[in-house]
PDB file of C-alpha atoms in Angstrom:
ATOM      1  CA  UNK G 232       0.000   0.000   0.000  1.00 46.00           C
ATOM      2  CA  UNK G 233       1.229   3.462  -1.008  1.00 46.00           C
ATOM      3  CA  UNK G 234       1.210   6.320   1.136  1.00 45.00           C
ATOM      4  CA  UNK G 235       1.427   9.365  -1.503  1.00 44.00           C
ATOM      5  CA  UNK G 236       2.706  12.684  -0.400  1.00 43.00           C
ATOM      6  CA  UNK G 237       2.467  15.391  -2.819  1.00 42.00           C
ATOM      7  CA  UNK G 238       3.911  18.900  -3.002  1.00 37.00           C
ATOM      8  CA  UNK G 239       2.406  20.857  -6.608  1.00 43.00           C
ATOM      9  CA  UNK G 240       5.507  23.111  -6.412  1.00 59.00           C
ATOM     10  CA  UNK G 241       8.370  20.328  -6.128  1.00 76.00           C
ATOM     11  CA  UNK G 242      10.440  19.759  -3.375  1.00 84.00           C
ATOM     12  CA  UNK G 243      13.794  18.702  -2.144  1.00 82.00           C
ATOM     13  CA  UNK G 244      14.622  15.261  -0.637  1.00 84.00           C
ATOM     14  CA  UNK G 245      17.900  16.336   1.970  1.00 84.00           C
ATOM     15  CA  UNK G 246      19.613  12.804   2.225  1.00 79.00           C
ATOM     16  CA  UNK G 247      21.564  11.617   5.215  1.00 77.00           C
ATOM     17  CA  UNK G 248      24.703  12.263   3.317  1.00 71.00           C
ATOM     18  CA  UNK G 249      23.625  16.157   3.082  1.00 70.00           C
ATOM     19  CA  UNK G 250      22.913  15.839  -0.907  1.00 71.00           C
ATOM     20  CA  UNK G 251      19.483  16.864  -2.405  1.00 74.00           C
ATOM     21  CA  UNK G 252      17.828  15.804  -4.963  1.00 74.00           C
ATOM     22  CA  UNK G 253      14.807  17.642  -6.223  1.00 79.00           C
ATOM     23  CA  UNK G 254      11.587  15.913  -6.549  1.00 83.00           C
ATOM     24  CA  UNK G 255       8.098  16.378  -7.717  1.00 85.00           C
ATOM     25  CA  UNK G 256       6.715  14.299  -5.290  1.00 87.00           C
ATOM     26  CA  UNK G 257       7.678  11.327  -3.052  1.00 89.00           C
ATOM     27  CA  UNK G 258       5.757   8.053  -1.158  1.00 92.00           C
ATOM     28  CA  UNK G 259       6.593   5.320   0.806  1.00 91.00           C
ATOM     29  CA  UNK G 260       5.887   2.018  -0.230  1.00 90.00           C
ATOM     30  CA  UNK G 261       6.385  -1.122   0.911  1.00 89.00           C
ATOM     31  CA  UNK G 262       9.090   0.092   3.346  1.00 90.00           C
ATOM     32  CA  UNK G 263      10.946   2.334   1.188  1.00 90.00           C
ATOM     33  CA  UNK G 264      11.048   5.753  -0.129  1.00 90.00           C
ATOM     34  CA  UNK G 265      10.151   6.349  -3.523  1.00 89.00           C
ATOM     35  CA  UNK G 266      11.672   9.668  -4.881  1.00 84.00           C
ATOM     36  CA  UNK G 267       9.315  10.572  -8.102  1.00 84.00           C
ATOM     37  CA  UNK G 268      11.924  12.538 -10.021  1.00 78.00           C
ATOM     38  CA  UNK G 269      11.607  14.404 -13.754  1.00 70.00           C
ATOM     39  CA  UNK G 270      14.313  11.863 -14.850  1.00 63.00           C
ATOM     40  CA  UNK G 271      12.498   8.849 -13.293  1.00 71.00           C
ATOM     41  CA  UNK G 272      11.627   7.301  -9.903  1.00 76.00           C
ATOM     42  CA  UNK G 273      14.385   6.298  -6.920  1.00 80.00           C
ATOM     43  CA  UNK G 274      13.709   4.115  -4.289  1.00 82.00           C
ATOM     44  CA  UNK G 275      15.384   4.728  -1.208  1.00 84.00           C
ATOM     45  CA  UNK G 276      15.848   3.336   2.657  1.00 88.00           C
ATOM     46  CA  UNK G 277      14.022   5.384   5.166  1.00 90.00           C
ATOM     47  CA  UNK G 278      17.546   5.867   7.085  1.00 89.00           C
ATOM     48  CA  UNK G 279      18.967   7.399   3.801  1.00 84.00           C
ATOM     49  CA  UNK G 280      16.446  10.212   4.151  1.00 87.00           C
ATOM     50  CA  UNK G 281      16.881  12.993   6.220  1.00 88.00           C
ATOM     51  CA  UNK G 282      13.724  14.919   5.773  1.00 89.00           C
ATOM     52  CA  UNK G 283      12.253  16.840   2.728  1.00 89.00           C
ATOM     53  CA  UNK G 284      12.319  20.459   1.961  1.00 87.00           C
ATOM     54  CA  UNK G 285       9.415  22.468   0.008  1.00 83.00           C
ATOM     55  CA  UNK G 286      10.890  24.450  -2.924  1.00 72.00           C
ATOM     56  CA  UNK G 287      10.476  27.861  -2.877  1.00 68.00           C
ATOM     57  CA  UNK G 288       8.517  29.773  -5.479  1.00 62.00           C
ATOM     58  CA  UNK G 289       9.913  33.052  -6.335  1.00 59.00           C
ATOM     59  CA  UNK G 290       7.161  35.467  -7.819  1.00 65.00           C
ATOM     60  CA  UNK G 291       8.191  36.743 -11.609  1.00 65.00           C
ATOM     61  CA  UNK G 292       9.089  40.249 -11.391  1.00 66.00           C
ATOM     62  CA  UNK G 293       7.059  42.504 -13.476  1.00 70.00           C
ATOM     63  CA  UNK G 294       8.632  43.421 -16.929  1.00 68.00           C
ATOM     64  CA  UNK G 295      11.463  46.441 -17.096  1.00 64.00           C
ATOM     65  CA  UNK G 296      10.492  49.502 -18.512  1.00 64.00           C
ATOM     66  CA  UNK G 297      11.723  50.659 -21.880  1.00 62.00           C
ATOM     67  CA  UNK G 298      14.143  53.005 -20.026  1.00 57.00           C
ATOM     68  CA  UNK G 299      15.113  50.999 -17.310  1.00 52.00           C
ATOM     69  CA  UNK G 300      18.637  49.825 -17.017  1.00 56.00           C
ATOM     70  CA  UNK G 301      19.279  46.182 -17.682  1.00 54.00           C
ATOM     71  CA  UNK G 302      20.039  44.745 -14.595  1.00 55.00           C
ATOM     72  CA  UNK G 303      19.139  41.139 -15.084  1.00 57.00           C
ATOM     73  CA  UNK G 304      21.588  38.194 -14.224  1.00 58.00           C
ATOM     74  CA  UNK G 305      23.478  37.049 -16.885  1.00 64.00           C
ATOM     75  CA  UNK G 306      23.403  33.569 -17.451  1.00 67.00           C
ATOM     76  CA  UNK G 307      26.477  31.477 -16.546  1.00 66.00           C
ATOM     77  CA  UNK G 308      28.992  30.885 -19.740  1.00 83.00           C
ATOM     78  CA  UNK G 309      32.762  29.858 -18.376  1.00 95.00           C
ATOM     79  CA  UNK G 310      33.313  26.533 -17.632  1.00 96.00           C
ATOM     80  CA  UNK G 311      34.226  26.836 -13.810  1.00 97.00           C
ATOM     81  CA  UNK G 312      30.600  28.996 -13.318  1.00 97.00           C
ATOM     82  CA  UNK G 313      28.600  26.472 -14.850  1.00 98.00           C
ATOM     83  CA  UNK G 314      29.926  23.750 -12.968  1.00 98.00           C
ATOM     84  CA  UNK G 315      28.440  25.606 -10.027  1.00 97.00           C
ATOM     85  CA  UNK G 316      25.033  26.103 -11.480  1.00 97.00           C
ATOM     86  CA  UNK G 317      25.193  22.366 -12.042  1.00 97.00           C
ATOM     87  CA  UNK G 318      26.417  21.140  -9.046  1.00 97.00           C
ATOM     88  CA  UNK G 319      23.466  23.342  -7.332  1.00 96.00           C
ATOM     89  CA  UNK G 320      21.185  21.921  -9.976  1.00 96.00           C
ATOM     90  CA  UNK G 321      21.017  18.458  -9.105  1.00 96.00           C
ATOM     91  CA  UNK G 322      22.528  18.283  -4.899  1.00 94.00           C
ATOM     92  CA  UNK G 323      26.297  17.817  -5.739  1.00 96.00           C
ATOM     93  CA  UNK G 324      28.985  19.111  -3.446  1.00 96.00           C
ATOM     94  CA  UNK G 325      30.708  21.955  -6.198  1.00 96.00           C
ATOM     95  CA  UNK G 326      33.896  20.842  -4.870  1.00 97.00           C
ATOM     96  CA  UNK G 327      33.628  17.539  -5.979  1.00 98.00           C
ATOM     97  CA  UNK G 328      32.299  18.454  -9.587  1.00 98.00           C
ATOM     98  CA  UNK G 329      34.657  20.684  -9.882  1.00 98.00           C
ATOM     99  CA  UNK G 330      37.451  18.362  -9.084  1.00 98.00           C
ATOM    100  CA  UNK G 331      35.909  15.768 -11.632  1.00 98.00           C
ATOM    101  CA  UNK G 332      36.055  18.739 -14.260  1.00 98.00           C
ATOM    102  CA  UNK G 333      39.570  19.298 -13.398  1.00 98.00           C
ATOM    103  CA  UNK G 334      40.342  15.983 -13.563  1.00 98.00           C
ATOM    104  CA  UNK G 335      38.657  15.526 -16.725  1.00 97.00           C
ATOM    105  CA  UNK G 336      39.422  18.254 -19.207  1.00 96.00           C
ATOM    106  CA  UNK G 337      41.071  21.240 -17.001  1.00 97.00           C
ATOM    107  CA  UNK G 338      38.079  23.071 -17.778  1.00 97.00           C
ATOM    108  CA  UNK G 339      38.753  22.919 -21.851  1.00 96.00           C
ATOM    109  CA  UNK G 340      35.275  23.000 -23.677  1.00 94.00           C
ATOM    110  CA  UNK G 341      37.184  21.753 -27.051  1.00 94.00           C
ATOM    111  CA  UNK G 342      39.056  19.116 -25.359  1.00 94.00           C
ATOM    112  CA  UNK G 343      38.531  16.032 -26.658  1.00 93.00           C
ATOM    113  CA  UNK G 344      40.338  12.404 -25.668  1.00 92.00           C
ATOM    114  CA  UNK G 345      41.771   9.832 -27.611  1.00 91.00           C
ATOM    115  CA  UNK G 346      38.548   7.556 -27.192  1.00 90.00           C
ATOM    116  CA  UNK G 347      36.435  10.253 -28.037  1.00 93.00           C
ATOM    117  CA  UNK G 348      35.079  11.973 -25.127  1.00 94.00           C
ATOM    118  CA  UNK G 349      34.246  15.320 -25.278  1.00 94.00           C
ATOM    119  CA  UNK G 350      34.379  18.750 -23.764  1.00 94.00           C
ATOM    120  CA  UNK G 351      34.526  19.879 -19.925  1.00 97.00           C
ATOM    121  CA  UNK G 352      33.468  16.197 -18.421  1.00 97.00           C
ATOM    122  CA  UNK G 353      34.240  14.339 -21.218  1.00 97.00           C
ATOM    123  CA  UNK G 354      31.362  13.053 -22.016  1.00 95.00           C
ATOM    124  CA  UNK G 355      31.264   9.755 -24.696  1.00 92.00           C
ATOM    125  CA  UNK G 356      29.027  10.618 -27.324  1.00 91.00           C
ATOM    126  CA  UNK G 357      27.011   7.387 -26.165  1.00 91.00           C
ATOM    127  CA  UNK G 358      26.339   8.390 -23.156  1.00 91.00           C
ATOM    128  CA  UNK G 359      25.854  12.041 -23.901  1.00 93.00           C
ATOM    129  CA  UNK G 360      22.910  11.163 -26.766  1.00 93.00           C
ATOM    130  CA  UNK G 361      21.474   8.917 -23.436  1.00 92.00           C
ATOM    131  CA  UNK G 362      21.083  12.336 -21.492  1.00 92.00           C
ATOM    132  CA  UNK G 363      19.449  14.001 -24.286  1.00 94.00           C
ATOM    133  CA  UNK G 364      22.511  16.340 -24.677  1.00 94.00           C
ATOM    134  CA  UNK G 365      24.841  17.893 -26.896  1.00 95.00           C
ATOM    135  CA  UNK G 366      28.509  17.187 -25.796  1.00 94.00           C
ATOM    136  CA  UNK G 367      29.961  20.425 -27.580  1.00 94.00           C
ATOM    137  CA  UNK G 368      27.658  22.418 -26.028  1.00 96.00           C
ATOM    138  CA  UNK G 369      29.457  23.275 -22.745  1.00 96.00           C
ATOM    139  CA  UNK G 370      26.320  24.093 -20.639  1.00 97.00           C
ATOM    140  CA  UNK G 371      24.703  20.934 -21.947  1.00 96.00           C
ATOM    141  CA  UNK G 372      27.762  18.641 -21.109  1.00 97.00           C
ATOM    142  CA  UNK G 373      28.389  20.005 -17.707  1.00 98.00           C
ATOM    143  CA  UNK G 374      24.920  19.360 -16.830  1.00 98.00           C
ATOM    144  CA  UNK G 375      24.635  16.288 -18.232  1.00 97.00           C
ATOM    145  CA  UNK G 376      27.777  14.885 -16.707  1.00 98.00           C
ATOM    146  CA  UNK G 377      26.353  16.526 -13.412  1.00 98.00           C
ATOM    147  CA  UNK G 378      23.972  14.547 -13.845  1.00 97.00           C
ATOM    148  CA  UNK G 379      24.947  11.471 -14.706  1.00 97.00           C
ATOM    149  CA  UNK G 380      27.266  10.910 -11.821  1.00 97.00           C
ATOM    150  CA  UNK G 381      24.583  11.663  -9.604  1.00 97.00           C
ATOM    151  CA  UNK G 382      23.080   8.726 -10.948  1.00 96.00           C
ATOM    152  CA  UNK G 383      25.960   7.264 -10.505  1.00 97.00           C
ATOM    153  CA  UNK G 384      26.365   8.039  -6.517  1.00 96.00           C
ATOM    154  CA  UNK G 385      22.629   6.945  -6.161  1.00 95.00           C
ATOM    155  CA  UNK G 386      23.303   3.422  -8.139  1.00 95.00           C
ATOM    156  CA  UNK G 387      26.161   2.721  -5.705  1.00 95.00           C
ATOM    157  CA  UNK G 388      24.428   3.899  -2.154  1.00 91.00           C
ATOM    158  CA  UNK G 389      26.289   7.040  -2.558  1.00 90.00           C
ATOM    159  CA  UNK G 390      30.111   5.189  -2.246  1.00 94.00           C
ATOM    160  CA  UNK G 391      32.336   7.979  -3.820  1.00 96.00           C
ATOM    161  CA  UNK G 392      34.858   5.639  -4.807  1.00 97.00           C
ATOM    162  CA  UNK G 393      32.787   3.669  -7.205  1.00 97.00           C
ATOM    163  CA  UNK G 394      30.489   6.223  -8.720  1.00 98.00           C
ATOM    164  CA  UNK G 395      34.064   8.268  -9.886  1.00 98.00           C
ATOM    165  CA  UNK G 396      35.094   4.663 -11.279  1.00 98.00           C
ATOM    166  CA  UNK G 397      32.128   4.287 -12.822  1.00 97.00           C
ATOM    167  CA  UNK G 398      32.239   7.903 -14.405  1.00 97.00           C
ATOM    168  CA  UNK G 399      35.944   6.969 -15.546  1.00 96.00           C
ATOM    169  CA  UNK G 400      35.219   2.995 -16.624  1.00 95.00           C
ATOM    170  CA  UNK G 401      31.342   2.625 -17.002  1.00 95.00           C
ATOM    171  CA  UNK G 402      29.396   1.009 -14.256  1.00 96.00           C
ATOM    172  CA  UNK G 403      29.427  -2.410 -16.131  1.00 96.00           C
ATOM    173  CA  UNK G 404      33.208  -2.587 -14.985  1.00 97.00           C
ATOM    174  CA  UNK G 405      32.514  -1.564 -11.826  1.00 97.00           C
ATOM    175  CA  UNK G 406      29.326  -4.106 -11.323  1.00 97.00           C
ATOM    176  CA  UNK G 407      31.840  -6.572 -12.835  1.00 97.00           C
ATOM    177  CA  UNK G 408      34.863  -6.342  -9.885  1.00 97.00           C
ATOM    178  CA  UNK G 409      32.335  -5.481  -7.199  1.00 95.00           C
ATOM    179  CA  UNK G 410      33.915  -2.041  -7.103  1.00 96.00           C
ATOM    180  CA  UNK G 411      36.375  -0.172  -8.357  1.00 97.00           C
ATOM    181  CA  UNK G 412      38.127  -2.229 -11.457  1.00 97.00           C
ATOM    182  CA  UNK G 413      41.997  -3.020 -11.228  1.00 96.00           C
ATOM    183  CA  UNK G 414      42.549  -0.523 -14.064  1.00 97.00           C
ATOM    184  CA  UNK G 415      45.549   1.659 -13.711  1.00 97.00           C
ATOM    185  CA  UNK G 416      43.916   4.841 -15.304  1.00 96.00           C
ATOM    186  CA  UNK G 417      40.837   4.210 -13.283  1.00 97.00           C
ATOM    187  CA  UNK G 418      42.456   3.503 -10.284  1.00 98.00           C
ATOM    188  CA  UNK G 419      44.831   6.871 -11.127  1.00 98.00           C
ATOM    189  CA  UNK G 420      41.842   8.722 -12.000  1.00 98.00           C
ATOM    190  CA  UNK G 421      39.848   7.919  -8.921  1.00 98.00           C
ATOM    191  CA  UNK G 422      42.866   9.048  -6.154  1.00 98.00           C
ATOM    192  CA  UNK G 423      43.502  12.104  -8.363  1.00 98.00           C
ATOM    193  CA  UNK G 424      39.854  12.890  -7.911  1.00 98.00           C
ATOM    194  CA  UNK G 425      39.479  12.527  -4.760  1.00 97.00           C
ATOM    195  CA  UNK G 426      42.332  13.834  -3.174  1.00 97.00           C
ATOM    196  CA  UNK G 427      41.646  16.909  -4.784  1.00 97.00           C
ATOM    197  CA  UNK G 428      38.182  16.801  -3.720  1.00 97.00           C
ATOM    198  CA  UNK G 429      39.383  16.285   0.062  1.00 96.00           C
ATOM    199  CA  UNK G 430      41.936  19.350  -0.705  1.00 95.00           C
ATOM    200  CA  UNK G 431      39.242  21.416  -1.690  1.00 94.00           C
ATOM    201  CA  UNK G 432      36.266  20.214   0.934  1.00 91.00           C
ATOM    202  CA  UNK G 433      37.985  19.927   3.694  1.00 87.00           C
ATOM    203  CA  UNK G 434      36.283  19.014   6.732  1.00 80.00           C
ATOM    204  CA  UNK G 435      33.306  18.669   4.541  1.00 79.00           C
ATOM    205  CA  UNK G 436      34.575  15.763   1.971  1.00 75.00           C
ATOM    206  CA  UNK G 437      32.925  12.800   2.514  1.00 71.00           C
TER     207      UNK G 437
END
């Protein structure tokens, strides 16, 4: 039996970790939490729930005048600004997307690797065309690679270690070795990540 709790404006699900994820409704069922999200549904433990968060609606400002000044926010465009915004978007520490960027690419929208990945988070083209987004497009392949290791953290109960191999390798490899694969450039790639990631969180790194 479901027990549906609904919020018309969205809301954000704080997790136990301190991540949130923004939902447009959730319900427990059978025991679990099920997060209904726009890219699909999550089921969760109750422990790995903190408590949920309404979003808040912000009323649209009335039009400027013809005269007035523009004083509007510009929309984020370098590299290091948009991993921000993303990171915000979907409940990611911005240290640790930023130290996946770095990792990556350096921040280098026209890099591009010898197996083909592209852009900031060198994203495969594969996996890019998945998330409905254009890898050359910098604001679309920060997002999507945003997202897609958040998908990552979820699929692997939020163990860092494994979501960044997963990122680097594909989660097949990692579903394969029960963790992260005995690659070297994985293996490289994940303790580059994350000790930058504890250099730049702190205290906070988990």
């Amino acid at each position: 039996m479901a027990a549906a709790v609904g919020a018309s404006a969205g809301e954000y699900a704080v997790l136990a970790n301190g991540f949130r994820l923004r939902v447009d409704t959730h319900e427990k069922v059978d025991g679990l939490v099920r997060l209904h999200t726009s890219g699909g549904t999550i089921e969760l433990p109750p422990a790995q729930v903190s408590h949920f968060e309404q979003e808040e609606i912000i009323p649209e400002a009335p039009p400027p005048s013809p005269s007035s000044e523009d004083t509007s926010i510009k929309p984020a465009t370098s590299p290091r600004e948009l991993v921000e915004e993303a990171a915000k978007k979907w409940g990611l520490p911005p240290e640790l997307l930023h130290s996946v960027a770095a990792a990556e690419s350096n921040y280098r929208v026209d890099a591009v690797s010898p197996k083909g990945a592209v852009g900031v988070m060198q994203l495969m083209p594969a996996t890019a065309a998945a998330l409905s987004a254009d890898p050359y497009d910098p604001a679309q392949n920060i997002d999507a690679g945003a997202r897609y290791l958040r998908e990552m953290l979820i699929r692997y109960n939020h163990g860092l270690w494994s979501a960044l191999a997963a990122y680097n390798a594909g989660p097949g490899a990692v579903d394969r070795y029960n963790g992260v694969p005995p690659y070297r450039e994985t293996r490289t790639y994940v303790n580059k990540v994350y000790r930058d990631y504890q250099k730049r969180a702190g205290s906070k790194a988990f």
